[in-house]
mmCIF file of C-alpha atoms and ligand atoms in Angstrom:
data_model
loop_
_atom_site.group_PDB
_atom_site.id
_atom_site.type_symbol
_atom_site.label_atom_id
_atom_site.label_comp_id
_atom_site.label_asym_id
_atom_site.label_seq_id
_atom_site.Cartn_x
_atom_site.Cartn_y
_atom_site.Cartn_z
ATOM 1 C CA MET E 1411 -0.073 -0.331 -0.152
ATOM 2 C CA ALA E 1412 1.119 3.316 -0.565
ATOM 3 C CA PRO E 1413 2.413 5.806 2.093
ATOM 4 C CA LEU E 1414 -0.452 7.947 3.573
ATOM 5 C CA LEU E 1415 2.538 11.559 2.998
ATOM 6 C CA GLU E 1416 5.595 11.499 0.850
ATOM 7 C CA VAL E 1417 7.901 14.041 1.900
ATOM 8 C CA ARG E 1418 10.967 14.303 -1.366
ATOM 9 C CA ASN E 1419 13.133 16.786 -0.464
ATOM 10 C CA LEU E 1420 11.519 19.458 1.008
ATOM 11 C CA THR E 1421 12.722 22.654 0.663
ATOM 12 C CA VAL E 1422 12.081 25.821 2.373
ATOM 13 C CA ALA E 1423 13.926 29.292 1.811
ATOM 14 C CA PHE E 1424 13.507 32.635 4.365
ATOM 15 C CA ASP E 1425 14.048 36.164 2.243
ATOM 16 C CA THR E 1426 15.241 37.989 4.628
ATOM 17 C CA PRO E 1427 17.004 41.279 5.252
ATOM 18 C CA SER E 1428 19.761 39.715 6.940
ATOM 19 C CA GLY E 1429 19.773 37.208 4.144
ATOM 20 C CA THR E 1430 18.606 33.462 3.062
ATOM 21 C CA VAL E 1431 18.124 31.519 6.331
ATOM 22 C CA HIS E 1432 17.696 27.369 4.673
ATOM 23 C CA ALA E 1433 15.431 26.857 7.247
ATOM 24 C CA VAL E 1434 14.527 23.216 5.504
ATOM 25 C CA ASN E 1435 16.550 21.466 3.426
ATOM 26 C CA ASP E 1436 15.604 18.391 1.555
ATOM 27 C CA VAL E 1437 13.500 16.569 4.052
ATOM 28 C CA SER E 1438 11.982 13.770 2.346
ATOM 29 C CA TYR E 1439 9.975 10.950 4.060
ATOM 30 C CA SER E 1440 7.347 8.767 5.092
ATOM 31 C CA LEU E 1441 4.695 8.009 6.856
ATOM 32 C CA GLU E 1442 2.009 5.213 6.443
ATOM 33 C CA GLU E 1443 -1.133 5.157 7.670
ATOM 34 C CA GLY E 1444 -2.333 4.411 11.073
ATOM 35 C CA GLU E 1445 1.784 5.522 11.894
ATOM 36 C CA THR E 1446 2.769 8.204 14.660
ATOM 37 C CA LEU E 1447 5.559 10.162 13.638
ATOM 38 C CA GLY E 1448 7.955 11.956 17.041
ATOM 39 C CA ILE E 1449 9.602 14.848 15.507
ATOM 40 C CA VAL E 1450 12.122 15.989 17.894
ATOM 41 C CA GLY E 1451 14.900 18.732 17.879
ATOM 42 C CA GLU E 1452 16.631 21.562 18.884
ATOM 43 C CA SER E 1453 15.268 24.972 18.475
ATOM 44 C CA GLY E 1454 15.068 26.865 15.342
ATOM 45 C CA SER E 1455 15.722 23.069 13.761
ATOM 46 C CA GLY E 1456 12.665 23.523 11.151
ATOM 47 C CA LYS E 1457 10.556 21.231 12.909
ATOM 48 C CA SER E 1458 7.491 23.568 12.853
ATOM 49 C CA VAL E 1459 7.642 25.269 9.164
ATOM 50 C CA HIS E 1460 8.379 22.292 7.454
ATOM 51 C CA ALA E 1461 4.787 21.294 8.021
ATOM 52 C CA LEU E 1462 3.674 24.105 7.871
ATOM 53 C CA SER E 1463 4.768 24.041 4.559
ATOM 54 C CA MET E 1464 3.254 21.401 4.051
ATOM 55 C CA VAL E 1465 -0.642 22.182 3.737
ATOM 56 C CA GLY E 1466 0.089 25.906 2.331
ATOM 57 C CA LEU E 1467 0.022 28.070 5.435
ATOM 58 C CA ILE E 1468 4.556 29.685 5.532
ATOM 59 C CA ALA E 1469 3.610 33.261 4.668
ATOM 60 C CA SER E 1470 5.385 34.058 1.285
ATOM 61 C CA PRO E 1471 6.994 36.849 0.863
ATOM 62 C CA PRO E 1472 9.552 36.162 3.118
ATOM 63 C CA GLY E 1473 8.590 31.705 2.808
ATOM 64 C CA ARG E 1474 9.298 29.751 -0.334
ATOM 65 C CA ILE E 1475 9.396 26.467 -1.563
ATOM 66 C CA VAL E 1476 12.747 26.224 -3.456
ATOM 67 C CA ARG E 1477 11.783 22.347 -4.373
ATOM 68 C CA GLY E 1478 10.418 19.100 -3.505
ATOM 69 C CA GLU E 1479 7.009 17.346 -3.320
ATOM 70 C CA VAL E 1480 4.768 16.945 -0.703
ATOM 71 C CA ILE E 1481 2.363 13.358 -2.194
ATOM 72 C CA PHE E 1482 -0.651 13.349 0.017
ATOM 73 C CA ASN E 1483 -2.817 10.067 -0.568
ATOM 74 C CA GLY E 1484 -2.234 10.587 -4.052
ATOM 75 C CA ARG E 1485 -2.242 13.671 -4.374
ATOM 76 C CA ASN E 1486 0.832 16.483 -4.328
ATOM 77 C CA LEU E 1487 -0.339 19.114 -1.963
ATOM 78 C CA LEU E 1488 2.381 22.180 -3.116
ATOM 79 C CA ALA E 1489 1.221 21.468 -6.913
ATOM 80 C CA LEU E 1490 -2.716 22.721 -5.060
ATOM 81 C CA SER E 1491 -4.411 26.581 -5.115
ATOM 82 C CA PRO E 1492 -5.139 28.004 -1.669
ATOM 83 C CA ARG E 1493 -8.096 27.356 -2.584
ATOM 84 C CA GLU E 1494 -7.812 23.439 -2.446
ATOM 85 C CA LEU E 1495 -5.487 23.693 0.711
ATOM 86 C CA PHE E 1496 -7.902 25.983 2.155
ATOM 87 C CA ASP E 1497 -10.609 23.198 1.632
ATOM 88 C CA LEU E 1498 -8.069 20.445 3.127
ATOM 89 C CA ARG E 1499 -6.836 22.084 5.935
ATOM 90 C CA GLY E 1500 -8.762 21.649 9.097
ATOM 91 C CA LYS E 1501 -10.542 18.270 7.354
ATOM 92 C CA GLU E 1502 -8.265 15.908 6.047
ATOM 93 C CA ILE E 1503 -5.509 17.299 7.813
ATOM 94 C CA GLY E 1504 -6.001 18.342 11.178
ATOM 95 C CA PHE E 1505 -3.043 20.814 13.235
ATOM 96 C CA VAL E 1506 -3.319 21.231 16.928
ATOM 97 C CA PHE E 1507 -1.472 24.862 17.576
ATOM 98 C CA GLN E 1508 0.911 25.551 20.748
ATOM 99 C CA ASP E 1509 0.299 29.428 18.724
ATOM 100 C CA PRO E 1510 -1.557 31.533 20.420
ATOM 101 C CA MET E 1511 -1.873 33.054 16.749
ATOM 102 C CA THR E 1512 -3.973 30.214 15.557
ATOM 103 C CA SER E 1513 -5.396 29.217 19.302
ATOM 104 C CA LEU E 1514 -9.148 29.289 20.351
ATOM 105 C CA ASN E 1515 -11.276 33.280 20.336
ATOM 106 C CA PRO E 1516 -11.491 34.474 23.399
ATOM 107 C CA VAL E 1517 -15.378 36.059 22.558
ATOM 108 C CA LEU E 1518 -16.668 32.963 21.244
ATOM 109 C CA THR E 1519 -17.639 29.569 22.970
ATOM 110 C CA ILE E 1520 -16.390 26.905 22.774
ATOM 111 C CA GLU E 1521 -19.539 24.970 20.516
ATOM 112 C CA ARG E 1522 -19.323 28.375 17.846
ATOM 113 C CA GLN E 1523 -15.386 27.083 17.529
ATOM 114 C CA ILE E 1524 -15.313 23.655 17.019
ATOM 115 C CA ALA E 1525 -18.473 24.019 14.765
ATOM 116 C CA GLU E 1526 -17.397 26.968 12.647
ATOM 117 C CA PRO E 1527 -15.352 23.748 10.253
ATOM 118 C CA LEU E 1528 -17.698 21.242 10.581
ATOM 119 C CA ARG E 1529 -20.888 23.522 8.424
ATOM 120 C CA ARG E 1530 -17.967 24.224 6.292
ATOM 121 C CA HIS E 1531 -16.372 21.389 5.274
ATOM 122 C CA PHE E 1532 -19.251 19.344 5.928
ATOM 123 C CA GLY E 1533 -22.493 21.664 5.585
ATOM 124 C CA MET E 1534 -24.097 20.332 8.833
ATOM 125 C CA SER E 1535 -27.131 22.439 10.445
ATOM 126 C CA ALA E 1536 -26.433 24.696 13.621
ATOM 127 C CA GLY E 1537 -28.440 21.051 14.943
ATOM 128 C CA GLN E 1538 -26.345 18.180 13.907
ATOM 129 C CA ALA E 1539 -22.819 20.790 14.815
ATOM 130 C CA ARG E 1540 -23.849 21.251 17.662
ATOM 131 C CA ALA E 1541 -24.542 17.938 18.179
ATOM 132 C CA ARG E 1542 -21.149 16.276 16.827
ATOM 133 C CA VAL E 1543 -19.718 19.191 19.623
ATOM 134 C CA VAL E 1544 -21.179 17.848 22.495
ATOM 135 C CA GLU E 1545 -19.804 14.087 21.163
ATOM 136 C CA LEU E 1546 -16.119 15.593 20.747
ATOM 137 C CA LEU E 1547 -16.042 17.314 24.169
ATOM 138 C CA GLU E 1548 -16.406 14.138 25.091
ATOM 139 C CA LEU E 1549 -14.457 12.275 23.232
ATOM 140 C CA VAL E 1550 -11.612 14.677 24.235
ATOM 141 C CA GLY E 1551 -12.451 13.721 27.867
ATOM 142 C CA ILE E 1552 -14.531 16.539 28.455
ATOM 143 C CA PRO E 1553 -17.465 16.620 30.961
ATOM 144 C CA ASP E 1554 -20.411 17.793 31.228
ATOM 145 C CA ALA E 1555 -19.904 18.716 27.805
ATOM 146 C CA ALA E 1556 -23.643 20.196 27.114
ATOM 147 C CA ARG E 1557 -22.826 22.867 29.233
ATOM 148 C CA ARG E 1558 -19.591 23.531 28.392
ATOM 149 C CA ALA E 1559 -19.978 24.141 25.172
ATOM 150 C CA ARG E 1560 -21.259 26.995 25.697
ATOM 151 C CA GLN E 1561 -18.636 28.831 28.637
ATOM 152 C CA TYR E 1562 -16.247 30.960 26.631
ATOM 153 C CA PRO E 1563 -12.135 29.725 26.413
ATOM 154 C CA HIS E 1564 -11.149 31.860 29.619
ATOM 155 C CA GLU E 1565 -13.619 29.655 30.841
ATOM 156 C CA PHE E 1566 -11.457 26.777 30.775
ATOM 157 C CA SER E 1567 -7.823 25.747 32.436
ATOM 158 C CA GLY E 1568 -4.793 25.672 30.415
ATOM 159 C CA GLY E 1569 -5.309 21.187 29.632
ATOM 160 C CA MET E 1570 -8.999 21.421 28.969
ATOM 161 C CA ARG E 1571 -8.661 24.399 26.285
ATOM 162 C CA GLN E 1572 -5.735 22.195 24.576
ATOM 163 C CA ARG E 1573 -8.302 19.419 24.748
ATOM 164 C CA VAL E 1574 -10.320 21.168 23.395
ATOM 165 C CA MET E 1575 -7.988 22.342 20.513
ATOM 166 C CA ILE E 1576 -7.739 18.865 19.852
ATOM 167 C CA ALA E 1577 -11.367 19.088 19.458
ATOM 168 C CA ILE E 1578 -11.309 20.703 17.461
ATOM 169 C CA GLY E 1579 -8.073 19.253 15.481
ATOM 170 C CA ILE E 1580 -9.927 15.966 15.355
ATOM 171 C CA SER E 1581 -13.854 16.928 14.381
ATOM 172 C CA CYS E 1582 -13.613 16.279 11.054
ATOM 173 C CA ASN E 1583 -11.993 12.879 11.532
ATOM 174 C CA PRO E 1584 -9.563 14.085 9.368
ATOM 175 C CA LYS E 1585 -6.355 11.421 7.970
ATOM 176 C CA LEU E 1586 -3.640 12.928 9.116
ATOM 177 C CA LEU E 1587 -3.426 15.344 13.210
ATOM 178 C CA ILE E 1588 -0.204 17.406 13.242
ATOM 179 C CA ALA E 1589 0.501 18.621 16.589
ATOM 180 C CA ASP E 1590 2.522 21.578 17.082
ATOM 181 C CA GLU E 1591 3.968 21.218 20.494
ATOM 182 C CA ALA E 1592 0.876 21.285 21.363
ATOM 183 C CA THR E 1593 1.545 20.219 25.186
ATOM 184 C CA THR E 1594 4.424 22.136 25.897
ATOM 185 C CA ALA E 1595 2.476 24.581 28.266
ATOM 186 C CA LEU E 1596 1.195 22.103 30.598
ATOM 187 C CA ASP E 1597 2.590 20.721 33.703
ATOM 188 C CA VAL E 1598 3.648 17.374 33.970
ATOM 189 C CA THR E 1599 -0.292 15.497 35.383
ATOM 190 C CA VAL E 1600 -1.952 17.743 32.703
ATOM 191 C CA GLN E 1601 0.081 17.311 29.537
ATOM 192 C CA ALA E 1602 0.358 12.795 30.334
ATOM 193 C CA GLN E 1603 -3.359 13.092 29.829
ATOM 194 C CA ILE E 1604 -3.278 15.140 26.822
ATOM 195 C CA LEU E 1605 -1.474 12.072 26.215
ATOM 196 C CA ASP E 1606 -3.651 9.271 27.321
ATOM 197 C CA LEU E 1607 -6.198 10.888 25.419
ATOM 198 C CA VAL E 1608 -4.149 10.667 21.671
ATOM 199 C CA ARG E 1609 -3.020 7.293 22.812
ATOM 200 C CA ASP E 1610 -7.029 6.916 22.994
ATOM 201 C CA LEU E 1611 -7.839 8.260 19.630
ATOM 202 C CA LYS E 1612 -4.888 6.787 17.983
ATOM 203 C CA ARG E 1613 -6.856 3.523 18.709
ATOM 204 C CA LYS E 1614 -10.191 4.441 18.632
ATOM 205 C CA ILE E 1615 -10.380 6.195 15.113
ATOM 206 C CA GLY E 1616 -7.198 4.979 14.138
ATOM 207 C CA THR E 1617 -5.757 8.474 13.311
ATOM 208 C CA THR E 1618 -2.254 9.233 11.761
ATOM 209 C CA VAL E 1619 -0.364 11.832 13.827
ATOM 210 C CA ILE E 1620 3.081 13.709 13.706
ATOM 211 C CA TRP E 1621 3.225 15.385 16.955
ATOM 212 C CA ILE E 1622 6.511 17.733 17.164
ATOM 213 C CA THR E 1623 7.873 18.213 20.406
ATOM 214 C CA HIS E 1624 11.511 19.116 22.349
ATOM 215 C CA ASP E 1625 10.242 15.883 24.755
ATOM 216 C CA MET E 1626 12.217 13.392 23.969
ATOM 217 C CA GLY E 1627 10.134 11.665 26.971
ATOM 218 C CA VAL E 1628 6.983 12.544 25.144
ATOM 219 C CA VAL E 1629 8.416 10.997 21.422
ATOM 220 C CA ALA E 1630 8.746 7.745 23.755
ATOM 221 C CA GLY E 1631 5.629 7.363 25.370
ATOM 222 C CA LEU E 1632 3.704 8.140 21.976
ATOM 223 C CA ALA E 1633 5.730 7.742 18.377
ATOM 224 C CA ASP E 1634 6.096 4.322 16.734
ATOM 225 C CA THR E 1635 8.693 6.450 14.692
ATOM 226 C CA VAL E 1636 11.676 9.148 15.446
ATOM 227 C CA GLN E 1637 12.590 12.014 13.113
ATOM 228 C CA VAL E 1638 15.913 13.749 15.176
ATOM 229 C CA MET E 1639 15.461 17.641 12.904
ATOM 230 C CA TYR E 1640 18.767 19.487 12.936
ATOM 231 C CA GLY E 1641 19.885 22.786 10.392
ATOM 232 C CA GLY E 1642 16.780 21.815 8.716
ATOM 233 C CA ARG E 1643 17.361 18.331 7.686
ATOM 234 C CA ILE E 1644 16.858 14.681 9.613
ATOM 235 C CA MET E 1645 19.628 13.743 10.867
ATOM 236 C CA GLU E 1646 18.366 10.259 12.224
ATOM 237 C CA ARG E 1647 14.459 8.361 12.100
ATOM 238 C CA GLY E 1648 13.645 4.862 12.957
ATOM 239 C CA PRO E 1649 11.759 2.930 14.901
ATOM 240 C CA VAL E 1650 11.316 5.106 18.393
ATOM 241 C CA ARG E 1651 13.162 1.522 20.315
ATOM 242 C CA SER E 1652 16.130 1.126 17.558
ATOM 243 C CA VAL E 1653 17.448 5.489 18.212
ATOM 244 C CA PHE E 1654 16.788 6.010 22.328
ATOM 245 C CA ARG E 1655 18.691 2.778 22.309
ATOM 246 C CA ASP E 1656 21.117 2.146 19.836
ATOM 247 C CA PRO E 1657 21.804 6.370 18.304
ATOM 248 C CA ARG E 1658 23.238 6.523 14.746
ATOM 249 C CA SER E 1659 24.089 10.370 15.125
ATOM 250 C CA ALA E 1660 26.437 11.765 17.252
ATOM 251 C CA TYR E 1661 23.894 14.176 17.514
ATOM 252 C CA THR E 1662 20.636 12.168 18.641
ATOM 253 C CA TRP E 1663 23.372 10.591 21.229
ATOM 254 C CA GLY E 1664 24.361 14.211 22.322
ATOM 255 C CA LEU E 1665 20.433 14.649 22.886
ATOM 256 C CA LEU E 1666 19.678 11.522 24.525
ATOM 257 C CA LYS E 1667 22.588 12.297 26.731
ATOM 258 C CA SER E 1668 21.368 15.730 28.161
ATOM 259 C CA LEU E 1669 18.382 14.048 29.013
ATOM 260 C CA PRO E 1670 18.413 13.773 33.279
ATOM 261 C CA HIS E 1671 18.684 9.994 33.837
ATOM 262 C CA GLY E 1672 16.904 9.028 37.330
ATOM 263 C CA GLY E 1673 19.287 6.129 38.412
ATOM 264 C CA LYS E 1674 20.124 3.831 41.244
ATOM 265 C CA ARG E 1675 22.832 7.070 41.917
ATOM 266 C CA GLY E 1676 20.529 9.691 41.971
ATOM 267 C CA VAL E 1677 20.188 12.320 38.870
ATOM 268 C CA ASN E 1678 23.262 12.656 35.934
ATOM 269 C CA ARG E 1679 24.619 16.217 35.672
ATOM 270 C CA LEU E 1680 22.112 17.654 32.519
ATOM 271 C CA TYR E 1681 24.875 17.428 29.929
ATOM 272 C CA GLN E 1682 24.775 20.222 27.022
ATOM 273 C CA ILE E 1683 26.054 20.129 23.621
ATOM 274 C CA PRO E 1684 28.619 22.758 23.026
ATOM 275 C CA GLY E 1685 29.030 25.202 20.916
ATOM 276 C CA ASN E 1686 26.253 26.728 18.714
ATOM 277 C CA PRO E 1687 23.318 25.816 16.908
ATOM 278 C CA PRO E 1688 24.463 26.321 13.019
ATOM 279 C CA ASP E 1689 23.677 29.703 11.067
ATOM 280 C CA LEU E 1690 21.212 29.084 8.219
ATOM 281 C CA THR E 1691 22.051 32.113 6.835
ATOM 282 C CA GLN E 1692 24.892 30.051 5.133
ATOM 283 C CA GLU E 1693 24.875 27.979 2.343
ATOM 284 C CA PRO E 1694 23.891 25.196 4.193
ATOM 285 C CA VAL E 1695 27.011 22.352 3.392
ATOM 286 C CA GLY E 1696 28.568 19.483 4.991
ATOM 287 C CA ASP E 1697 26.947 17.906 7.869
ATOM 288 C CA PRO E 1698 24.685 20.513 9.329
ATOM 289 C CA PHE E 1699 26.202 19.384 12.940
ATOM 290 C CA ALA E 1700 30.309 19.069 11.890
ATOM 291 C CA PRO E 1701 30.892 21.706 13.534
ATOM 292 C CA ARG E 1702 29.875 20.432 16.865
ATOM 293 C CA ASN E 1703 30.354 17.097 16.747
ATOM 294 C CA PRO E 1704 33.504 15.554 17.971
ATOM 295 C CA PHE E 1705 33.680 12.469 15.297
ATOM 296 C CA ALA E 1706 33.068 14.575 12.981
ATOM 297 C CA THR E 1707 35.994 14.191 9.841
ATOM 298 C CA GLU E 1708 36.976 16.005 6.821
ATOM 299 C CA ARG E 1709 34.329 14.886 4.545
ATOM 300 C CA CYS E 1710 31.334 16.145 6.849
ATOM 301 C CA LEU E 1711 32.584 19.482 7.153
ATOM 302 C CA ILE E 1712 32.333 19.478 2.632
ATOM 303 C CA GLU E 1713 30.291 16.764 1.925
ATOM 304 C CA THR E 1714 26.396 16.401 3.068
ATOM 305 C CA PRO E 1715 25.793 12.424 3.871
ATOM 306 C CA PRO E 1716 22.826 11.516 2.563
ATOM 307 C CA LEU E 1717 19.526 9.884 4.628
ATOM 308 C CA LEU E 1718 20.077 6.356 4.066
ATOM 309 C CA ASP E 1719 19.750 2.899 6.184
ATOM 310 C CA ALA E 1720 22.378 2.253 8.714
ATOM 311 C CA ALA E 1721 24.186 -0.541 8.414
ATOM 312 C CA ASP E 1722 23.485 -3.681 11.738
ATOM 313 C CA SER E 1723 20.952 -2.181 12.316
ATOM 314 C CA VAL E 1724 16.374 -2.988 13.081
ATOM 315 C CA PRO E 1725 14.868 -1.747 8.939
ATOM 316 C CA GLY E 1726 14.074 1.756 8.590
ATOM 317 C CA HIS E 1727 16.558 3.134 11.110
ATOM 318 C CA LYS E 1728 17.887 5.739 8.996
ATOM 319 C CA ILE E 1729 21.380 7.974 9.535
ATOM 320 C CA ALA E 1730 22.996 10.573 7.489
ATOM 321 C CA ALA E 1731 26.149 10.799 8.672
ATOM 322 C CA TRP E 1732 30.199 10.290 7.002
ATOM 323 C CA TYR E 1733 31.338 8.680 10.461
ATOM 324 C CA ASP E 1734 31.105 6.035 12.390
ATOM 325 C CA LEU E 1735 29.623 6.364 15.780
ATOM 326 C CA ARG E 1736 29.675 2.599 17.089
ATOM 327 C CA ALA E 1737 32.942 2.759 16.281
ATOM 328 C CA GLU E 1738 34.371 6.398 17.799
ATOM 329 C CA LEU E 1739 32.357 5.263 20.963
ATOM 330 C CA ALA E 1740 34.603 1.808 21.297
ATOM 331 C CA ARG E 1741 37.326 3.999 20.737
ATOM 332 C CA MET E 1742 36.506 6.278 23.489
ATOM 333 C CA GLU E 1743 35.419 3.438 25.930
ATOM 334 C CA GLY E 1744 38.664 2.134 24.853
ATOM 335 C CA ARG E 1745 36.230 -0.809 23.971
ATOM 336 C CA PRO E 1746 37.649 -3.212 20.884
HETATM 337 N N1 ATP H 365 8.737 34.178 8.647
HETATM 338 C C1 ATP H 365 9.794 34.361 9.151
HETATM 339 N N2 ATP H 365 10.915 34.292 8.523
HETATM 340 C C2 ATP H 365 12.083 34.240 9.377
HETATM 341 N N3 ATP H 365 12.932 33.760 9.535
HETATM 342 C C3 ATP H 365 11.153 32.066 9.529
HETATM 343 C C4 ATP H 365 10.721 32.548 9.328
HETATM 344 N N4 ATP H 365 9.526 31.558 10.407
HETATM 345 C C5 ATP H 365 11.216 30.652 10.988
HETATM 346 N N5 ATP H 365 11.928 31.107 10.386
HETATM 347 C C6 ATP H 365 13.552 30.575 10.420
HETATM 348 O O1 ATP H 365 13.345 29.537 9.427
HETATM 349 C C7 ATP H 365 14.013 28.479 11.138
HETATM 350 C C8 ATP H 365 13.441 26.973 11.050
HETATM 351 O O2 ATP H 365 12.022 27.774 12.288
HETATM 352 P P1 ATP H 365 11.549 26.449 12.918
HETATM 353 O O3 ATP H 365 10.691 27.826 13.357
HETATM 354 O O4 ATP H 365 10.965 25.557 11.896
HETATM 355 O O5 ATP H 365 12.046 25.609 13.720
HETATM 356 P P2 ATP H 365 11.342 24.444 14.926
HETATM 357 O O6 ATP H 365 12.650 23.326 15.026
HETATM 358 O O7 ATP H 365 9.652 24.548 14.945
HETATM 359 O O8 ATP H 365 11.583 25.339 16.568
HETATM 360 P P3 ATP H 365 11.266 25.717 18.143
HETATM 361 O O9 ATP H 365 10.891 24.810 18.309
HETATM 362 O O10 ATP H 365 11.692 26.821 18.555
HETATM 363 O O11 ATP H 365 9.353 25.275 17.881
HETATM 364 C C9 ATP H 365 14.972 29.078 12.126
HETATM 365 O O12 ATP H 365 16.113 29.630 12.348
HETATM 366 C C10 ATP H 365 13.277 30.580 12.333
HETATM 367 O O13 ATP H 365 14.271 31.450 12.310
HETATM 368 MG MG1 MG H 366 8.396 25.267 16.367
#
């Protein structure tokens, strides 16, 4: 079966007064129906821009899709008209953002805001939409849904508002749900509840999910596949277990090392990846992580490594690296 989503060589730039920002560089991957993909990487690595550009949500100018194709359900989204993209968003692809710009409108009731896409995309009557709103609020675990639907966003807690955002994201039964830092602002307990909710929804309605986050723990708990981005590129990608247990990219290794580990000997000191994030106004040359990578070779500085299957690993575990992290780590630890 063809994948639900196939991103091919997606390259996105911003033309700014201080130069061209190479935000997303030659990103290619595919996503199977029902799969949950977690995307991680430090701030500015291109996670949001890559997702927004797929569905025509970056402002142009300054944004510019330099090249690439995004095949979703058999259609190239980058070739669709603004009208077609407008029809697709919210209906076939649902979004949950943390961004206040796209969050709830303070002067409209929750019901109005959830009903809007239902009426727009499905032409539901007011009565039909109202019934569906209550059903959705119940689905995302909001008690007393019929009464709550008539309230305004300020009458909801942060966690409840995020549930409403998820209700809007899934209201039209999208084939794909893209969540961008959807739980980042929430406290740990509420975050855990929202993640339970997403797992539950996946069981019930089988949505394919792209979950963008800074939090490796969230990815470990939610995703089937993890994709690590740096400098607008995919550095590593594969089944979560395999990537977490046996990272093959020095950047992933650094990210995992910087996680605090609780253990018998207490909490380890947080490891920081030395150096600075890449200057994206420079023409991308070589491996973007090379300047910060203690294992980088001469080649890493001049030639961009393609994303290829990692040798001796599980199927689907891919890395973009010229160096051999396993061998380097073994040498560091004095193993043969
Ligand atoms: N409108 C814009 N104009 C210029 N540059 C932009 C614009 N939007 C994004 N960028 C740049 O594109 C790069 C990628 O940004 P993006 O928002 O995708 O990062 P991210 O991985 O989502 O980071 P975060 O984790 O902070 O959300 C950054 O260098 C950012 O500054
Ligand atoms: Mg972002």
